[in-house]
Amino acid sequence: MGVAHMGVMERVAPRRKKAVALAPAPAIEANRLLRGDCIAEMAKLPDGCIDMIFADPPYNLQLGGDLFRPEGGRVDAVDNDWDKFDTLSSYDRFTKAWLAQARRILKPNGTIWVIGSYHNIFRVGAALQDEGFWILNDIIWRKANPMPNFKGTRFTNAHETLIWASQGEDAKYTFNYKAMKTLNDELQMRSDWVLPICGGQERLKRNGTKAHPTQKPESLLYRVMLSCTKPGDIVLDPFFGTGTTGAVAKRLGRQWIGIEREPDYIEVAEERIAEALPLDESALAIMQTARQQPKVAFGTLVETGYLQPGSVVMDSKRRWSATVRADGSLAVGSDTGSIHKLGATLQGAPSCNGWTFWHIEKAGKLHPIDTLRQTYLLANEP
Amino acid sequence: MGVAHMGVMERVAPRRKKAVALAPAPAIEANRLLRGDCIAEMAKLPDGCIDMIFADPPYNLQLGGDLFRPEGGRVDAVDNDWDKFDTLSSYDRFTKAWLAQARRILKPNGTIWVIGSYHNIFRVGAALQDEGFWILNDIIWRKANPMPNFKGTRFTNAHETLIWASQGEDAKYTFNYKAMKTLNDELQMRSDWVLPICGGQERLKRNGTKAHPTQKPESLLYRVMLSCTKPGDIVLDPFFGTGTTGAVAKRLGRQWIGIEREPDYIEVAEERIAEALPLDESALAIMQTARQQPKVAFGTLVETGYLQPGSVVMDSKRRWSATVRADGSLAVGSDTGSIHKLGATLQGAPSCNGWTFWHIEKAGKLHPIDTLRQTYLLANEP
DNA sequence: GGGACCTCTGAATCCACCG
DNA sequence: TCGGTGGATTCAGAGGTCC
């Protein structure tokens, strides 16, 4: 918020975009899967031959022992060897090494995407900047259906972060602005994307169990690829896994190169991509328009000052009055709870819609608290 | 997604939480504003005296030249001198220096929050980990009404990132789980928070223009503080600016210390905090988790006659019936044990909550024995 | 066939206290 | 410090079964 820190650095001079001098890109063979270590395989590719890189590196989750759900089931966690690093600095060395190769083979006007969680994304982002990449956006994948926090110890980890970066500040990267706006009901596409996790029919199985522990949804790759590539562009994925990037590239008319080391994943990926068909337009529309209706929690009205903690609310017949508390709970005597729960308790009912049950008094008249929610939505809708 | 990378490290052994040995926290004078450089001022504070730190460090925005709106009006962007750093590494040195002080003055079980954008948050996050902080969550503040991207060259930058971290993996930090759940309409609070930006009446002005370029909304600080502090805790903000942290702390009955160097901001902050009204104690109460409530042993219910020795309890599907014994243990055939142990044994589960597993029959209906405990608690409240 | 109900699962750094 | 034990803890979506 403030300026209470040490020495001010000298002012940076205003910059102008310069065109990057473009050598003709070398022709390479695309639409194929390279078997092996991603750093070694990238090293075999010529300079500046790739239009876009999508990378989903190991997250280095550092999980402890088993975790059990409240009903007793065990969480099937990521415990693969490929996600284990002994120290942060060994993870950093790995990151720096693959990013250096990625930068070399990416065209001057190409862009790179990397996805991660709080375990690794800060290290990856810093390494990207250190390598000279220029961050264009960080994108939040807000999961519609994340796994809950079973023990009630933290906030539900409900998102992952993607970083989108160009080779440098002056690069003339591709951004299909209009396509993104169209996909978003004629509003600018924002930096937060709500998409479901990969499950159901889309989740690839082998012998009845998931083929890969961290398969990404095609809808995510679809939006990434549509935003920053043109038909025919070459997309490289150095951590190919079960080939989501390749499948989406094929369906969108992009070329692809995947690098993968694990034979099991390779087998699944090859079958999958062979079966992928170009999408028709109706299918495209379905993948994209997951417009969310705005939900407002009662607590938000308290946080944002639409209703002060300490205010009094009552039912329409003034049989009960309750005090609003700081966390959005209500209190009547020693009874406390959310607007819905307390309303139900007082009436002896199994459930209660607190929005219509509780009222505030204004100029002697009672108004359901739902009117406050409407006011909030009017002022804060995008 | 895949495994195409270098050497696999050896498996890390499961960890257990260890209690942190607590020296008594030194008493310090709170509810005051320290004028000066944040690193120098933090250096004057004793070790382990702060419960929570909220930091909004300068963003290193690297804005090149002026940014213009399509219709010609100049955008009032962040272009103050203090926001310019000549290189990434000088920003890193600055970050490391203030984080080291922050870590020293924070109590062993205290937590720190840092907010930033993609320009600086990756460097800050990596520095936090390097200093030994343990990241608990990254939180996305999804702005309900962000500034659009006027040029249509990128995704609308519609969020900022906060990192919440403890002093280490084993720290016993405060997390008001139930209060957060209540605030979010009885669903676990997620890592993505939708809150409006600071504007309208809340936005502080001086001479008709913004008093501070990056004033944060009080609703954001409200949720932060409610989630991880207790009334009376000391909250420090090393980049105090116009004092949002102080105003919310005062309102929520927390103590505060602000550090700020810029006289203009200090003046605005002091006025603002003087005017802030503290909530009264009843409004400050929040929903407590079961863990925080007084415990009742099952044996107590037997001793006090809420349940007779010899009564029969069963699970919800009547698969097992057990007899209550005089010492509060249960018996099924030759199997005996506590309500929890026996429930786990019978199901072959690693653990079991006997309070919700076992039921008593009343008028043909089954009720979990937890309802007996609730009855007992109501009758025997202090 | 449809609705009610049950089961399973997803990149997870997931307990606290006492002896 | 370690080990044992009491007992607290979950959301959305997909898919199956049963009536």
mmCIF file of N, CA and C in Angstrom, chain A residues 38-39 42 53-55 57 91-106 112-115 120-133 163 165 167 238-239:
data_model
loop_
_atom_site.group_PDB
_atom_site.id
_atom_site.type_symbol
_atom_site.label_atom_id
_atom_site.label_comp_id
_atom_site.label_asym_id
_atom_site.label_seq_id
_atom_site.Cartn_x
_atom_site.Cartn_y
_atom_site.Cartn_z
ATOM 1 N N CYS A 38 12.433 -34.387 -21.700
ATOM 2 C CA CYS A 38 12.020 -33.194 -22.442
ATOM 3 C C CYS A 38 13.189 -32.276 -22.741
ATOM 4 N N ILE A 39 14.148 -32.199 -21.833
ATOM 5 C CA ILE A 39 15.280 -31.295 -22.080
ATOM 6 C C ILE A 39 16.143 -31.841 -23.216
ATOM 7 N N MET A 42 14.134 -31.512 -26.556
ATOM 8 C CA MET A 42 14.082 -30.125 -27.035
ATOM 9 C C MET A 42 15.436 -29.714 -27.606
ATOM 10 N N ILE A 53 4.210 -22.852 -26.895
ATOM 11 C CA ILE A 53 4.543 -23.957 -25.995
ATOM 12 C C ILE A 53 3.520 -23.972 -24.870
ATOM 13 N N PHE A 54 2.965 -25.158 -24.612
ATOM 14 C CA PHE A 54 2.128 -25.330 -23.422
ATOM 15 C C PHE A 54 2.827 -26.330 -22.525
ATOM 16 N N ALA A 55 3.107 -25.926 -21.285
ATOM 17 C CA ALA A 55 3.870 -26.792 -20.386
ATOM 18 C C ALA A 55 3.148 -26.978 -19.063
ATOM 19 N N PRO A 57 4.410 -28.729 -16.073
ATOM 20 C CA PRO A 57 5.520 -29.447 -15.436
ATOM 21 C C PRO A 57 5.085 -30.057 -14.114
ATOM 22 N N TYR A 91 14.546 -28.305 -7.732
ATOM 23 C CA TYR A 91 13.404 -28.000 -8.596
ATOM 24 C C TYR A 91 13.714 -26.775 -9.465
ATOM 25 N N ASP A 92 14.355 -25.781 -8.870
ATOM 26 C CA ASP A 92 14.709 -24.574 -9.632
ATOM 27 C C ASP A 92 15.677 -24.895 -10.774
ATOM 28 N N ARG A 93 16.639 -25.741 -10.519
ATOM 29 C CA ARG A 93 17.597 -26.100 -11.579
ATOM 30 C C ARG A 93 16.885 -26.797 -12.732
ATOM 31 N N PHE A 94 15.999 -27.698 -12.384
ATOM 32 C CA PHE A 94 15.209 -28.386 -13.398
ATOM 33 C C PHE A 94 14.388 -27.382 -14.217
ATOM 34 N N THR A 95 13.748 -26.460 -13.523
ATOM 35 C CA THR A 95 12.904 -25.463 -14.200
ATOM 36 C C THR A 95 13.722 -24.597 -15.143
ATOM 37 N N LYS A 96 14.844 -24.129 -14.648
ATOM 38 C CA LYS A 96 15.708 -23.271 -15.457
ATOM 39 C C LYS A 96 16.181 -24.006 -16.712
ATOM 40 N N ALA A 97 16.511 -25.272 -16.559
ATOM 41 C CA ALA A 97 17.043 -26.040 -17.692
ATOM 42 C C ALA A 97 15.989 -26.218 -18.793
ATOM 43 N N TRP A 98 14.782 -26.582 -18.430
ATOM 44 C CA TRP A 98 13.800 -26.796 -19.500
ATOM 45 C C TRP A 98 13.307 -25.474 -20.079
ATOM 46 N N LEU A 99 13.271 -24.430 -19.239
ATOM 47 C CA LEU A 99 12.851 -23.127 -19.764
ATOM 48 C C LEU A 99 13.864 -22.566 -20.755
ATOM 49 N N ALA A 100 15.147 -22.816 -20.500
ATOM 50 C CA ALA A 100 16.178 -22.320 -21.413
ATOM 51 C C ALA A 100 16.023 -22.954 -22.797
ATOM 52 N N GLN A 101 15.765 -24.245 -22.829
ATOM 53 C CA GLN A 101 15.538 -24.918 -24.115
ATOM 54 C C GLN A 101 14.253 -24.416 -24.765
ATOM 55 N N ALA A 102 13.233 -24.243 -23.952
ATOM 56 C CA ALA A 102 11.956 -23.764 -24.487
ATOM 57 C C ALA A 102 12.133 -22.407 -25.152
ATOM 58 N N ARG A 103 12.899 -21.568 -24.507
ATOM 59 C CA ARG A 103 13.111 -20.215 -25.049
ATOM 60 C C ARG A 103 13.865 -20.272 -26.368
ATOM 61 N N ARG A 104 14.815 -21.165 -26.446
ATOM 62 C CA ARG A 104 15.621 -21.262 -27.660
ATOM 63 C C ARG A 104 14.790 -21.730 -28.858
ATOM 64 N N ILE A 105 13.940 -22.720 -28.659
ATOM 65 C CA ILE A 105 13.222 -23.278 -29.810
ATOM 66 C C ILE A 105 11.950 -22.499 -30.145
ATOM 67 N N LEU A 106 11.544 -21.595 -29.246
ATOM 68 C CA LEU A 106 10.341 -20.797 -29.520
ATOM 69 C C LEU A 106 10.668 -19.689 -30.517
ATOM 70 N N ILE A 112 4.601 -18.672 -24.623
ATOM 71 C CA ILE A 112 4.651 -19.879 -23.789
ATOM 72 C C ILE A 112 3.604 -19.789 -22.686
ATOM 73 N N TRP A 113 2.988 -20.925 -22.404
ATOM 74 C CA TRP A 113 2.074 -21.054 -21.264
ATOM 75 C C TRP A 113 2.643 -22.085 -20.304
ATOM 76 N N VAL A 114 2.559 -21.781 -19.014
ATOM 77 C CA VAL A 114 2.928 -22.765 -17.992
ATOM 78 C C VAL A 114 1.822 -22.791 -16.944
ATOM 79 N N ILE A 115 1.458 -23.987 -16.518
ATOM 80 C CA ILE A 115 0.419 -24.116 -15.492
ATOM 81 C C ILE A 115 1.026 -24.680 -14.223
ATOM 82 N N ASN A 120 4.494 -24.620 -6.823
ATOM 83 C CA ASN A 120 5.592 -24.417 -7.766
ATOM 84 C C ASN A 120 5.484 -23.146 -8.597
ATOM 85 N N ILE A 121 4.307 -22.540 -8.684
ATOM 86 C CA ILE A 121 4.103 -21.522 -9.712
ATOM 87 C C ILE A 121 4.923 -20.261 -9.455
ATOM 88 N N PHE A 122 5.226 -19.974 -8.190
ATOM 89 C CA PHE A 122 5.998 -18.767 -7.918
ATOM 90 C C PHE A 122 7.440 -18.943 -8.374
ATOM 91 N N ARG A 123 7.939 -20.151 -8.207
ATOM 92 C CA ARG A 123 9.300 -20.435 -8.677
ATOM 93 C C ARG A 123 9.347 -20.433 -10.196
ATOM 94 N N VAL A 124 8.327 -20.994 -10.820
ATOM 95 C CA VAL A 124 8.288 -21.027 -12.283
ATOM 96 C C VAL A 124 8.170 -19.606 -12.846
ATOM 97 N N GLY A 125 7.305 -18.811 -12.235
ATOM 98 C CA GLY A 125 7.118 -17.441 -12.715
ATOM 99 C C GLY A 125 8.392 -16.629 -12.595
ATOM 100 N N ALA A 126 9.064 -16.750 -11.463
ATOM 101 C CA ALA A 126 10.320 -16.017 -11.281
ATOM 102 C C ALA A 126 11.359 -16.496 -12.294
ATOM 103 N N ALA A 127 11.413 -17.800 -12.525
ATOM 104 C CA ALA A 127 12.385 -18.338 -13.490
ATOM 105 C C ALA A 127 12.086 -17.839 -14.902
ATOM 106 N N LEU A 128 10.819 -17.769 -15.260
ATOM 107 C CA LEU A 128 10.436 -17.228 -16.564
ATOM 108 C C LEU A 128 10.993 -15.810 -16.729
ATOM 109 N N GLN A 129 10.786 -14.983 -15.719
ATOM 110 C CA GLN A 129 11.279 -13.603 -15.798
ATOM 111 C C GLN A 129 12.798 -13.573 -15.844
ATOM 112 N N ASP A 130 13.429 -14.429 -15.060
ATOM 113 C CA ASP A 130 14.897 -14.463 -15.052
ATOM 114 C C ASP A 130 15.463 -14.863 -16.411
ATOM 115 N N GLU A 131 14.731 -15.740 -17.106
ATOM 116 C CA GLU A 131 15.199 -16.183 -18.422
ATOM 117 C C GLU A 131 14.978 -15.123 -19.499
ATOM 118 N N GLY A 132 14.237 -14.089 -19.162
ATOM 119 C CA GLY A 132 14.009 -13.016 -20.134
ATOM 120 C C GLY A 132 12.621 -13.012 -20.753
ATOM 121 N N PHE A 133 11.796 -13.987 -20.392
ATOM 122 C CA PHE A 133 10.414 -13.966 -20.879
ATOM 123 C C PHE A 133 9.687 -12.743 -20.307
ATOM 124 N N ILE A 163 0.553 -19.047 -16.484
ATOM 125 C CA ILE A 163 1.281 -17.836 -16.870
ATOM 126 C C ILE A 163 1.428 -17.851 -18.383
ATOM 127 N N ALA A 165 3.388 -15.878 -21.447
ATOM 128 C CA ALA A 165 4.533 -14.969 -21.615
ATOM 129 C C ALA A 165 5.049 -14.989 -23.045
ATOM 130 N N GLN A 167 8.468 -13.752 -25.719
ATOM 131 C CA GLN A 167 9.930 -13.785 -25.657
ATOM 132 C C GLN A 167 10.512 -12.497 -25.106
ATOM 133 N N PRO A 238 6.088 -30.041 -23.794
ATOM 134 C CA PRO A 238 7.226 -30.839 -23.320
ATOM 135 C C PRO A 238 6.860 -31.831 -22.217
ATOM 136 N N PHE A 239 5.678 -31.708 -21.623
ATOM 137 C CA PHE A 239 5.218 -32.663 -20.607
ATOM 138 C C PHE A 239 3.878 -33.206 -21.085
#
